[in-house]
Coordinates of C-alpha atoms in Angstrom, one line a residue:
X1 CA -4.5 25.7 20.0
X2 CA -2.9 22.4 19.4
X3 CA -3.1 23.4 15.4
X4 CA -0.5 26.9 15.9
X5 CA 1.6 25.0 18.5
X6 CA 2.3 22.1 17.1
X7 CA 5.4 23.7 14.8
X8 CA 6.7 24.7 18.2
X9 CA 7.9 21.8 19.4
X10 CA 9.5 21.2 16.3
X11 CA 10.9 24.7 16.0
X12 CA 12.0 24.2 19.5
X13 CA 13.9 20.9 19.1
X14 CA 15.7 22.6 16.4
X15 CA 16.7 25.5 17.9
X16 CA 18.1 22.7 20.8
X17 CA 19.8 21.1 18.1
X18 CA 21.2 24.1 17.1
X19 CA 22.7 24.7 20.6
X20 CA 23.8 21.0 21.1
X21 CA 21.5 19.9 23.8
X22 CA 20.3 16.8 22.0
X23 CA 18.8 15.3 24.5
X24 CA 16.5 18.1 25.5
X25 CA 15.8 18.6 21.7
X26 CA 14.2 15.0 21.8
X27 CA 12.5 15.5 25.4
X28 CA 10.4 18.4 23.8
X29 CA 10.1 16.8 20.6
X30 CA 8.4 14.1 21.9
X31 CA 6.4 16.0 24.4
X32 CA 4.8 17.9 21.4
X33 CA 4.4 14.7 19.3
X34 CA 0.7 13.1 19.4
X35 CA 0.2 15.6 22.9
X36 CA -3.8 14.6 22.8
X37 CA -3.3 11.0 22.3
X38 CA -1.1 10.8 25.6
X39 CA -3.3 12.7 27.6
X40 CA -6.3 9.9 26.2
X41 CA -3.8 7.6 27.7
X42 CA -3.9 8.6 31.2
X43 CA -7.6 9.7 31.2
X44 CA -8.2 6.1 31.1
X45 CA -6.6 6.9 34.6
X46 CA -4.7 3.6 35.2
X47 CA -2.5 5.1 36.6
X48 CA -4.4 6.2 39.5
X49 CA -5.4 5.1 42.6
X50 CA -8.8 3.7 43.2
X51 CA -10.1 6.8 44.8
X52 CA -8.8 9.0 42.2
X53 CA -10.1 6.8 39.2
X54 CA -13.7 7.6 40.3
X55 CA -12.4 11.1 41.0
X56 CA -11.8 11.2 37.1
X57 CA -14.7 9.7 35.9
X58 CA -16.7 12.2 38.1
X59 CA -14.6 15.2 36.7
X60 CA -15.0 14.2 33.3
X61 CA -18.6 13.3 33.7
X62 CA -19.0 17.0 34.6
X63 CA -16.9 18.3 32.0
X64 CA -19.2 16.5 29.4
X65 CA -22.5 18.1 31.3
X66 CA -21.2 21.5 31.5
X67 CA -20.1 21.2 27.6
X68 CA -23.7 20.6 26.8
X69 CA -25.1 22.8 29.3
X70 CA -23.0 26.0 27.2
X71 CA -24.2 25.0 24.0
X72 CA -27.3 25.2 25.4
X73 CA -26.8 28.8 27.5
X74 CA -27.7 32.1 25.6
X75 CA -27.7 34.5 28.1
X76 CA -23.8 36.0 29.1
X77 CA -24.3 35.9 32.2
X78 CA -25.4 32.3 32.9
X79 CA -22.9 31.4 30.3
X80 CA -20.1 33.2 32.1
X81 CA -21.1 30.8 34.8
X82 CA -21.1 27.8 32.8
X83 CA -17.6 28.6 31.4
X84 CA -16.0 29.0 35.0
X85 CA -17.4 26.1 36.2
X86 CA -15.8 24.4 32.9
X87 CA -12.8 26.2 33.8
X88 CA -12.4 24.8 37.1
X89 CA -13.4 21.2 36.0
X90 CA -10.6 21.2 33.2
X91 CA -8.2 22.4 35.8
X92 CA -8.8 19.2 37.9
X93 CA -8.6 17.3 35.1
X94 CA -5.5 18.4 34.0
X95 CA -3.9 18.2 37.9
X96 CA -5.2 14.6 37.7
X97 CA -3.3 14.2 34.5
X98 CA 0.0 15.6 35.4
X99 CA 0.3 13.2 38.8
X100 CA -0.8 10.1 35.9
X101 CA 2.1 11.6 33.8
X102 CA 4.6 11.7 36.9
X103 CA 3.8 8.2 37.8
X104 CA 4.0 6.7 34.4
X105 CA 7.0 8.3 33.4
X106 CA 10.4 6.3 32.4
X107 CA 13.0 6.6 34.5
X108 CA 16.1 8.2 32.4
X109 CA 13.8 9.8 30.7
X110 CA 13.3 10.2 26.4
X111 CA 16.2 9.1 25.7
X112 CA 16.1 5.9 28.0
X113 CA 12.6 5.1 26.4
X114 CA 14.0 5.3 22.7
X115 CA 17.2 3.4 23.7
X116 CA 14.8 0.7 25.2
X117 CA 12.9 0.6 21.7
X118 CA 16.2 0.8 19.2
X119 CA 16.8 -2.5 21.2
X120 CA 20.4 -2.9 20.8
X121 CA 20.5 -3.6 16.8
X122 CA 17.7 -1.0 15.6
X123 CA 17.1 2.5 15.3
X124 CA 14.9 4.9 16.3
X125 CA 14.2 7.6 14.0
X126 CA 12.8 11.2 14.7
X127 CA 12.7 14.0 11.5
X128 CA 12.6 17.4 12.7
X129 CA 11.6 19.7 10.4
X130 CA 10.9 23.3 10.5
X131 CA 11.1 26.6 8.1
X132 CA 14.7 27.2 9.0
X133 CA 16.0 23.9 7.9
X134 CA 15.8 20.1 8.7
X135 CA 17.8 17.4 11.2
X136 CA 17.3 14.0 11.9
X137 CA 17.6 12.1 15.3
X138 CA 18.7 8.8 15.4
X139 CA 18.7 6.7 18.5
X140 CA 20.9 3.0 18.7
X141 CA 22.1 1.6 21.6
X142 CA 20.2 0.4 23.9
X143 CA 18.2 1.4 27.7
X144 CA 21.7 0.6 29.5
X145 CA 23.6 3.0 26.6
X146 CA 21.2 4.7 24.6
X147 CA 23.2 6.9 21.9
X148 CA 22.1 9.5 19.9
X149 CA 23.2 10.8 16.4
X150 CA 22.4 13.7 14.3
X151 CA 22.0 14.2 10.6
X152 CA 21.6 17.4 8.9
X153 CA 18.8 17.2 6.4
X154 CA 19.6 20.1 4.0
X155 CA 16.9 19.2 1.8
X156 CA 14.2 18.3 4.5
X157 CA 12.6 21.4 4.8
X158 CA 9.3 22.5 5.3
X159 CA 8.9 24.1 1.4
X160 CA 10.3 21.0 0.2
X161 CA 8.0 18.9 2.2
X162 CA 5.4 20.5 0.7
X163 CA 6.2 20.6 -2.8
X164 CA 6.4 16.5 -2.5
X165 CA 3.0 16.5 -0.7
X166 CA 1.1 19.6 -3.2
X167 CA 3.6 20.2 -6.1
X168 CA 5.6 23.3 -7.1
X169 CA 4.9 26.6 -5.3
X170 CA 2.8 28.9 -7.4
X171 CA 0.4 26.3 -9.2
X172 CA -3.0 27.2 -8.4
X173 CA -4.3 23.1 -8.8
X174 CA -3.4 21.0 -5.8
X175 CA -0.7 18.5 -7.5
X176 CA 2.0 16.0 -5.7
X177 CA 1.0 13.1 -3.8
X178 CA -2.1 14.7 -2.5
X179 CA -3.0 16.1 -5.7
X180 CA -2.7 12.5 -6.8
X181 CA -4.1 10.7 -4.1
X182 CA -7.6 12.6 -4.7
X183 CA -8.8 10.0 -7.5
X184 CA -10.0 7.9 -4.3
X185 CA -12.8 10.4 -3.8
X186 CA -14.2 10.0 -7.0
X187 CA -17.3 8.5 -7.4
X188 CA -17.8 8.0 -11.4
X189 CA -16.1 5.2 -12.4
X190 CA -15.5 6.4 -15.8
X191 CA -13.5 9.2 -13.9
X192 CA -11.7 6.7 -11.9
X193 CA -10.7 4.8 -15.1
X194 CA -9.2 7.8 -16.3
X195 CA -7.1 8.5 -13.8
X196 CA -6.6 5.6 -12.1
X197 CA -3.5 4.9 -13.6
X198 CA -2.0 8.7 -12.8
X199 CA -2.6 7.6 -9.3
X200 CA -1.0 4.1 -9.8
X201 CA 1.9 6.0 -11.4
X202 CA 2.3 8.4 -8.3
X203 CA 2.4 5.5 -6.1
X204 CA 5.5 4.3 -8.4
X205 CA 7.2 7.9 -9.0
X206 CA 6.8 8.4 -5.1
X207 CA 10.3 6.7 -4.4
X208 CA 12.7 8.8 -5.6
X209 CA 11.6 12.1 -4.3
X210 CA 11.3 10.4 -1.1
X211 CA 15.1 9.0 -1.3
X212 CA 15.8 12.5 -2.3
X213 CA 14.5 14.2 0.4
X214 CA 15.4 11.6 3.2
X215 CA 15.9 8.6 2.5
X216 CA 19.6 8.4 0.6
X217 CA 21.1 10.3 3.7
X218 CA 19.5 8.5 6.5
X219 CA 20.0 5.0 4.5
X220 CA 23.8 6.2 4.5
X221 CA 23.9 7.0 8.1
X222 CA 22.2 3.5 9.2
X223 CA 24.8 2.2 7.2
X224 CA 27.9 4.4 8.9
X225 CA 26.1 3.2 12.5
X226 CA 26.4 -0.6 11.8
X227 CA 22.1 -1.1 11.8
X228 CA 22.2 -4.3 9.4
X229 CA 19.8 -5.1 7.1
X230 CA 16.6 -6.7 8.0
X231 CA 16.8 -4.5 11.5
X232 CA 13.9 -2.2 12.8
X233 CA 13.4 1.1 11.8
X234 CA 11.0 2.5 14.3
X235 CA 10.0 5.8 12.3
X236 CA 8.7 9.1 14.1
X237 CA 6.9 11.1 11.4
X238 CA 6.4 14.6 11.6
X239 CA 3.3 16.4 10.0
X240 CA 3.0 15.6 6.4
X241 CA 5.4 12.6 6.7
X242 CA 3.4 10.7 8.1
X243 CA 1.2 9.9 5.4
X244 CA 4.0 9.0 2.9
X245 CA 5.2 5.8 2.3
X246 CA 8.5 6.2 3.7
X247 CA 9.0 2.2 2.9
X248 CA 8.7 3.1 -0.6
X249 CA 11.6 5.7 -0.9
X250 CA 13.6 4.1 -3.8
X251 CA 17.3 4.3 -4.6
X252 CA 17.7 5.0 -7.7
X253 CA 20.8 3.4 -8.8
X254 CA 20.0 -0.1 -7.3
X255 CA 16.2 -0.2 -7.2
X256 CA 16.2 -0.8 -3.8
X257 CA 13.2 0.3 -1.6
X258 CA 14.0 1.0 2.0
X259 CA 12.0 -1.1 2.8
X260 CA 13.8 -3.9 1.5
X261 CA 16.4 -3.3 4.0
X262 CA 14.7 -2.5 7.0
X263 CA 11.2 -3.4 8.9
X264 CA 10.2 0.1 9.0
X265 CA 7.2 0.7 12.2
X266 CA 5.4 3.7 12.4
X267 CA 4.8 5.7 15.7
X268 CA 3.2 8.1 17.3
X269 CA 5.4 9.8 19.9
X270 CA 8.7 7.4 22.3
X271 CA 6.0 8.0 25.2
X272 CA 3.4 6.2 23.5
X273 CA 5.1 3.2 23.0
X274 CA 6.7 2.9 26.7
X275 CA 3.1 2.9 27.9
X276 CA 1.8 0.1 26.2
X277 CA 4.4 -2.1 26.2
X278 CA 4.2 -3.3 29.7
X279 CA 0.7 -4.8 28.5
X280 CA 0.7 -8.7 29.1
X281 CA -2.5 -10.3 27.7
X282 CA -4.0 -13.6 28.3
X283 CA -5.1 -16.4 25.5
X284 CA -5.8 -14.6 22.4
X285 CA -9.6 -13.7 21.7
X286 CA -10.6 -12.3 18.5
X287 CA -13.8 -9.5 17.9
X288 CA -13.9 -9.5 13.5
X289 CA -16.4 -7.6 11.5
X290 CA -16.6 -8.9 8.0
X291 CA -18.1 -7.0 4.9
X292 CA -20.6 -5.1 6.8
X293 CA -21.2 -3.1 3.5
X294 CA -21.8 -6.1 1.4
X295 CA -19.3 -5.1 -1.4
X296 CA -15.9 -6.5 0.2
X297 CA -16.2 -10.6 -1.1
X298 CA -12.7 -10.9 -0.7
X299 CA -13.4 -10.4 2.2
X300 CA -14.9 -13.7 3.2
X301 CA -11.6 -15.4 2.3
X302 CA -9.7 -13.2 4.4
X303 CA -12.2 -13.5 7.8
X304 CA -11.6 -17.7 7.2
X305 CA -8.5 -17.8 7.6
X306 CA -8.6 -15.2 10.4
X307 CA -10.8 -17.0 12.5
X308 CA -9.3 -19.9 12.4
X309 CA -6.1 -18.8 14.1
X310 CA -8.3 -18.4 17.1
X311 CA -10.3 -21.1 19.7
X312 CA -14.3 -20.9 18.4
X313 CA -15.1 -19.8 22.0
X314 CA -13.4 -16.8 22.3
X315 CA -14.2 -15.7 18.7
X316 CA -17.1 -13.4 18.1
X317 CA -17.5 -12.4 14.0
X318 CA -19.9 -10.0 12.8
X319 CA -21.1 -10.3 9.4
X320 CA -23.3 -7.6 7.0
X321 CA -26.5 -6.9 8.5
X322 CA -25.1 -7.7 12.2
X323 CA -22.0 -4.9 11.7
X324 CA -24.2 -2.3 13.4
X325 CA -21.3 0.2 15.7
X326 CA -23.3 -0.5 19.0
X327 CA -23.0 -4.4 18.3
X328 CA -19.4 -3.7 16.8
X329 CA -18.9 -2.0 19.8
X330 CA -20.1 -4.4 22.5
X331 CA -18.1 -7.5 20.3
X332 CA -14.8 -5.5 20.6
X333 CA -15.2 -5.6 25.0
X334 CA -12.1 -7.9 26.4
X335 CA -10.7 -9.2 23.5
X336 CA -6.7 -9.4 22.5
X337 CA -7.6 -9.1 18.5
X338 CA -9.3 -6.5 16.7
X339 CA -9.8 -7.0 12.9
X340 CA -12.0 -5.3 10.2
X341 CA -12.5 -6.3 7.0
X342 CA -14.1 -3.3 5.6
X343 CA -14.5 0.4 4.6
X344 CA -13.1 3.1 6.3
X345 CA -12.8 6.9 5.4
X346 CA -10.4 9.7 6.4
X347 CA -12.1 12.9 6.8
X348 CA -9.1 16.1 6.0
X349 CA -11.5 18.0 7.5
X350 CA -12.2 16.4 11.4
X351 CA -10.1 14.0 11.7
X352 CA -13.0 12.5 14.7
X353 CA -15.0 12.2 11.6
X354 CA -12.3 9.6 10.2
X355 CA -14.4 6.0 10.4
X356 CA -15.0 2.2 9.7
X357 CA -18.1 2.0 7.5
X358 CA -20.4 -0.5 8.8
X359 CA -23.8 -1.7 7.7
X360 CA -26.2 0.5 5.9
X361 CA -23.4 2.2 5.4
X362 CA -22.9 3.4 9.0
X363 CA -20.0 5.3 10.2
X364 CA -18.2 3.9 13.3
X365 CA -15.8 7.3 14.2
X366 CA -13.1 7.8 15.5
X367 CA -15.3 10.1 18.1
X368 CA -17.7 7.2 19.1
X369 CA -14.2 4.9 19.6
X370 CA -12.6 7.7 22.3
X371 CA -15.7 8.4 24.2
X372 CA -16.4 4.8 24.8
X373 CA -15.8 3.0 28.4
X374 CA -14.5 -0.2 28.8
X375 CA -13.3 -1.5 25.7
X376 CA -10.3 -3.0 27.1
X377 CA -6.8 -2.7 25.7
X378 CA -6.3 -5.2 22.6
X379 CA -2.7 -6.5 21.8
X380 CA -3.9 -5.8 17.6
X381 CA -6.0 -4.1 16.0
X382 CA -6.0 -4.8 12.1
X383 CA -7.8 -2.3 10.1
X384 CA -8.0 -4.5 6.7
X385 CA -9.4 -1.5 4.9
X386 CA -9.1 2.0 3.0
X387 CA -6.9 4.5 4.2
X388 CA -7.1 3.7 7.9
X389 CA -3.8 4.7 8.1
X390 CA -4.1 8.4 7.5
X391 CA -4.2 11.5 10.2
X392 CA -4.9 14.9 9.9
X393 CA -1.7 17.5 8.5
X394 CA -4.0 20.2 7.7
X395 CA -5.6 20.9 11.1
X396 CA -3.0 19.2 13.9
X397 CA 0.4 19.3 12.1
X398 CA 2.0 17.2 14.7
X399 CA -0.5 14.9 15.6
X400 CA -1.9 11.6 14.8
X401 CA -5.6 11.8 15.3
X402 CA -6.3 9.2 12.3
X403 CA -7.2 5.3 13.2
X404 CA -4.4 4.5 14.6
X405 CA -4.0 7.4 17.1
X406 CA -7.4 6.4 17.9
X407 CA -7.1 3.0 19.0
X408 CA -3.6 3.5 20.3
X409 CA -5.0 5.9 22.6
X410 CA -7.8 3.1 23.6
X411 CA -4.5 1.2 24.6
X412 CA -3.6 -0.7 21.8
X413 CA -0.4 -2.5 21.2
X414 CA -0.5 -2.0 17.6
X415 CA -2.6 -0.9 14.5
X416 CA -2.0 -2.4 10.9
X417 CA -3.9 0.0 8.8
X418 CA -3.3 1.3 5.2
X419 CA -2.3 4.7 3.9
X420 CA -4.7 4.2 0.7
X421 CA -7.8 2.0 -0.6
X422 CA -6.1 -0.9 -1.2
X423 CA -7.4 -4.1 -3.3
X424 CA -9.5 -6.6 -2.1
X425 CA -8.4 -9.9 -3.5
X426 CA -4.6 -8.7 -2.6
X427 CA -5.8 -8.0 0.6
X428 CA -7.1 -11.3 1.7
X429 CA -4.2 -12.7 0.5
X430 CA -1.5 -10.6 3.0
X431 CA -4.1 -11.0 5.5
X432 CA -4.1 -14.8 5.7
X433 CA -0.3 -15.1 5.3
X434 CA 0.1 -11.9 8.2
X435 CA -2.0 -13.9 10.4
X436 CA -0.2 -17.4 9.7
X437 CA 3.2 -15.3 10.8
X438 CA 1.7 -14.0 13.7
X439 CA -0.5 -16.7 15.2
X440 CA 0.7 -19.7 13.8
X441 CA 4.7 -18.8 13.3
X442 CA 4.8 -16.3 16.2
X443 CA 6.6 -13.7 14.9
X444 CA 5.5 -10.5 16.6
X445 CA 3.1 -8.3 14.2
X446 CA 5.5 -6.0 13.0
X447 CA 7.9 -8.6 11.9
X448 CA 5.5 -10.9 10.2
X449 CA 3.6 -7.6 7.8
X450 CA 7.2 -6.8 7.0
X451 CA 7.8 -10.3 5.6
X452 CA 4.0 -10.7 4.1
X453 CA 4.3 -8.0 1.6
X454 CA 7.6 -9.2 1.0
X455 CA 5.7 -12.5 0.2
X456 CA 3.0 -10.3 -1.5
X457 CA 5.0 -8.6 -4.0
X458 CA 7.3 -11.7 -5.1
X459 CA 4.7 -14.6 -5.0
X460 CA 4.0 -16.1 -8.2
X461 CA 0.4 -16.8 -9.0
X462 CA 1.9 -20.6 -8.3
X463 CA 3.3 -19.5 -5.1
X464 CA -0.2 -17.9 -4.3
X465 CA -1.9 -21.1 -5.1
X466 CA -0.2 -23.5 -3.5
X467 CA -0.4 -21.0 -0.1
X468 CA -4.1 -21.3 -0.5
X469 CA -3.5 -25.0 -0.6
X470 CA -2.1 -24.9 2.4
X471 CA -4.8 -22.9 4.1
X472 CA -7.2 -25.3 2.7
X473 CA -5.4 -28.3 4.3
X474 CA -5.1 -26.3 7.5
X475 CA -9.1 -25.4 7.8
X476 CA -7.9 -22.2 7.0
X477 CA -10.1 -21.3 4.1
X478 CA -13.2 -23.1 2.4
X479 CA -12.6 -25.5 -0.7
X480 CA -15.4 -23.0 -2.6
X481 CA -12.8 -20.0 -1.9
X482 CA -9.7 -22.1 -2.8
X483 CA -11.5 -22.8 -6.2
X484 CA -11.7 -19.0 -6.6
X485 CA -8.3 -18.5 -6.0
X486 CA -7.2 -20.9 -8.6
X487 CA -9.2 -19.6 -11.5
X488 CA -7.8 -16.0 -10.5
X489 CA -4.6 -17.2 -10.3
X490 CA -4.2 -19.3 -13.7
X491 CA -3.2 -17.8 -17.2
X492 CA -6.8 -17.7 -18.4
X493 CA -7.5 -16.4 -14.8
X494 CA -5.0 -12.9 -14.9
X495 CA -5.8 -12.9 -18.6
X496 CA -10.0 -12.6 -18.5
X497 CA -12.0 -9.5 -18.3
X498 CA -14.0 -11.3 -15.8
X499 CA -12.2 -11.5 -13.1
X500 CA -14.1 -10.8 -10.3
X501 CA -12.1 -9.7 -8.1
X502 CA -10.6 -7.2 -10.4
X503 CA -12.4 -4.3 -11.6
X504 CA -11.0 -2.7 -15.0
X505 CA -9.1 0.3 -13.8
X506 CA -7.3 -2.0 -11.3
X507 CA -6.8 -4.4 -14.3
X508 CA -4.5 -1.8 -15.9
X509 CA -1.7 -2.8 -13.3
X510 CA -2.1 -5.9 -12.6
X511 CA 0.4 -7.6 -13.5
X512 CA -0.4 -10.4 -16.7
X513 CA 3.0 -12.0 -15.9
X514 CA 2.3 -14.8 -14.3
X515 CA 5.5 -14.6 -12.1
X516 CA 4.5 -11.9 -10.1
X517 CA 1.0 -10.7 -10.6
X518 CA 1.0 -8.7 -7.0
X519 CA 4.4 -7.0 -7.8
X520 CA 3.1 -3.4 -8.2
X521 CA 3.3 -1.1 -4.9
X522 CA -0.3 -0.2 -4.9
X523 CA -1.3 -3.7 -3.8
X524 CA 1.3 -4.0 -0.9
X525 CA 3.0 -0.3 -0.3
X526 CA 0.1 1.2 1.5
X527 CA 0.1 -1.0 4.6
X528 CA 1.7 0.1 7.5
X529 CA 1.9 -0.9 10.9
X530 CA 1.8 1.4 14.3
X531 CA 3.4 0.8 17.5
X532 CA 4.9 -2.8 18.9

């Protein structure tokens, strides 16, 4: 159901658009947008009163048994039972939900909210996209004056969408960005050699399509507005957007990313946001899992100078063999930070499927994550590994179901994850400096992984050193580790076929200039970060 009517809402909103009743266009928009992570939201039922809290818990308790009990029913008639008793469970549930909705909703409604999160001097920005055509919402202003601009999108259609995403209509091989992306589900490595650097070359032709299709007109409209460089972009994908790297949308002329000009945050739905950012939090606490797979020593670095951002007693870190999901699970209870430094998977297929790979190779799902009780609702939860970032377009074309929908519907403030495997050593390295803006420069997440992959891409294997010098003298990272680091980062270092860190289809874009040896998009491009 939620797979046919999630072009609805976008359909809808158009048609609104059409008529001139903007406000309503965004009021449905967003009602559509992520519709089973809000609903996660208040079945956590904090809205409720006492009373009704164990109400829910009973009601969902019996929704569960009665699930199992009609798997387990052959006979019609006892499963004609079975399904009316579901029937009326779900009915509860949902009048249990509607009274959490009315309690928690904003006051001046969608537009209020979005006004609230462009801030005064940002932007909120919702695509709407159907088969008809394409308009963007824009909201500026603020709670007190939220206002709202749209932007015909001539070329932001639904055909054209899909052409960047699978290539031309009519070509029976799956090409575009998706075509591209599928290297990362290779498992020869002479395969991957071969076509590693198609991928890396996608990863770099990406930007002007994307400026193309949206990013030249709504750059030029942020500009008409008055939103100044270096402001907030909160962005609002729809379907297949969502796992493009809008950041990477290139101008042509200038060879200026969007990025470059604006701290671009990803989000789920305007609801979404306004619930968790009433969430205070008390001394950070920090639950990591490093390496559980044994392959990640990168790694290692990157958990040191994690860890030590936080007080020893209110740190619990899960290496290797301990990174089983029940004791991942039981770490993660009560604390304000959330990282993994590991694998993860997106399944296109069930998006529950999508997981963090612990020991043994272990999946920790995005299923087991929902159904758990009492995790608490962390301020961050970094997701230092591959494609974490992604959500399902093929199944629920308006709905983050990935990671990050996951653990925002746990109640987390924010997700950094990644929209593609990403490199270890490179990651360690945006990791420590993300964490020493955050924790030790107080810069609010968002804010401080805009300005790290800025850092990223422009350090000079100098500039890396003498960062990892720092951490040293800080306590931030091991003197073994800091040795590392200098031998990768010398000439002889980016030079050798031995670099450890760098396998030899990676090697092909790395960059031998000692300037800037991070400077290609594939180390820095595919991290994003969701909600505040």
């Amino acid at each position: 159901l939620i797979a046919r009517a999630g072009p609805l809402f976008a359909e809808s909103a158009y048609v609104l658009l059409r008529l001139g009743d903007e406000r309503a266009a965004l009021a449905v928009l967003d009602n559509g947008r992520a519709r089973l992570m809000k609903i996660a939201l208040h079945l956590k039922g904090e809205n409720l009163p006492q009373d009704e809290q164990v109400r829910l818990g009973k009601i969902r308790a019996g929704i569960r048994e009665a699930e199992q009990n009609l798997v387990a029913t052959k006979m019609p008639i006892d499963r004609d039972a079975v399904l009316a008793r579901l029937g009326e469970l779900r009915s509860n549930l949902l009048a249990l939900i509607e009274r959490s909705d009315s309690a928690g909703a904003v006051k001046g409604g969608t537009i209020t909210a979005a006004g609230w999160l462009a801030a005064g001097d940002g932007a909120v920005v919702i695509p709407v996209i159907s088969k008809f055509g394409g308009k963007m919402m824009i909201v500026t202003g603020n709670a007190q004056q939220p206002k709202m601009t749209v932007v015909d999108m001539q070329k932001l259609t639904l055909e054209q969408l899909d052409e960047v995403l699978l290539g031309k209509a009519g070509n029976p091989e799956i090409g575009g960005w998706i075509g591209a992306y599928a290297i990362n589900y290779l498992q020869d490595e002479t395969e991957i050699s071969a076509q590693f650097q198609d991928w890396t070359a996608a990863i770099s032709d990406i930007g002007n399509p994307l400026w193309d299709l949206l990013g030249k007109p709504l750059d030029k409209e942020l500009k008409r507005l008055g939103i100044q460089p270096g402001a907030r972009l909160i962005w609002l994908p729809y379907g297949g957007l969502g796992i493009l790297p809008i950041g990477l949308a290139k101008d042509p002329a200038s060879g200026r990313f969007l990025s470059d000009t604006y701290e671009i945050v990803y989000a789920p739905s305007i609801t979404t946001l306004t619930e968790v950012q009433s969430q205070t939090y008390d001394a950070p606490s920090l639950a990591v899992v490093v390496n559980p797979t044994g392959d990640l020593p990168g790694t290692e670095k990157e958990a040191e100078a994690v860890m030590a951002h936080f007080p020893q007693d209110s740190s619990v870190v899960l290496k290797g063999a301990q990174a089983t999901p029940d004791a991942v699970i039981s770490a993660l209870k009560g604390r304000s930070h959330w990282h993994f430094a590991s694998h993860g998977t997106f399944s296109w297929q069930d998006a529950r499927q999508s997981a963090l790979i612990m020991h043994d190779k272990t999946p920790l799902t995005v299923g087991q994550l929902s159904q758990t009780a009492g995790l608490g609702r962390p301020r961050l939860v970094v997701l230092s590994a591959c494609e974490t970032g992604l959500f399902d377009v093929s199944n629920s074309p308006d709905e983050f179901i990935g990671l990050p929908g996951a653990f925002m519907s746990l109640g987390a403030s924010g997700v950094l994850g990644t929209l593609w495997p990403v490199n270890d050593s490179a990651t360690a390295l945006l990791i420590a400096k993300f964490y020493d803006l955050h924790i030790g420069q107080g810069l609010q997440p968002p804010t401080a992984l805009h300005r790290a992959k800025i850092w990223l891409r422009q350090a000079t294997n100098g500039d890396i050193f003498a960062f990892s010098k720092y951490l040293n003298a800080k306590g931030y990272l091991s003197t073994r580790h800091l040795r590392d680091i200098e031998q990768e980062m010398s000439p002889e270092g980016l030079e050798s076929s031995h670099s450890r860190s760098i396998t030899g289809w990676i090697r092909n874009i790395f960059s031998k200039d000692v300037e800037r040896p991070y400077a290609h998009p594939y180390f820095w491009g595919g991290f994003i970060y969701t909600g505040l």
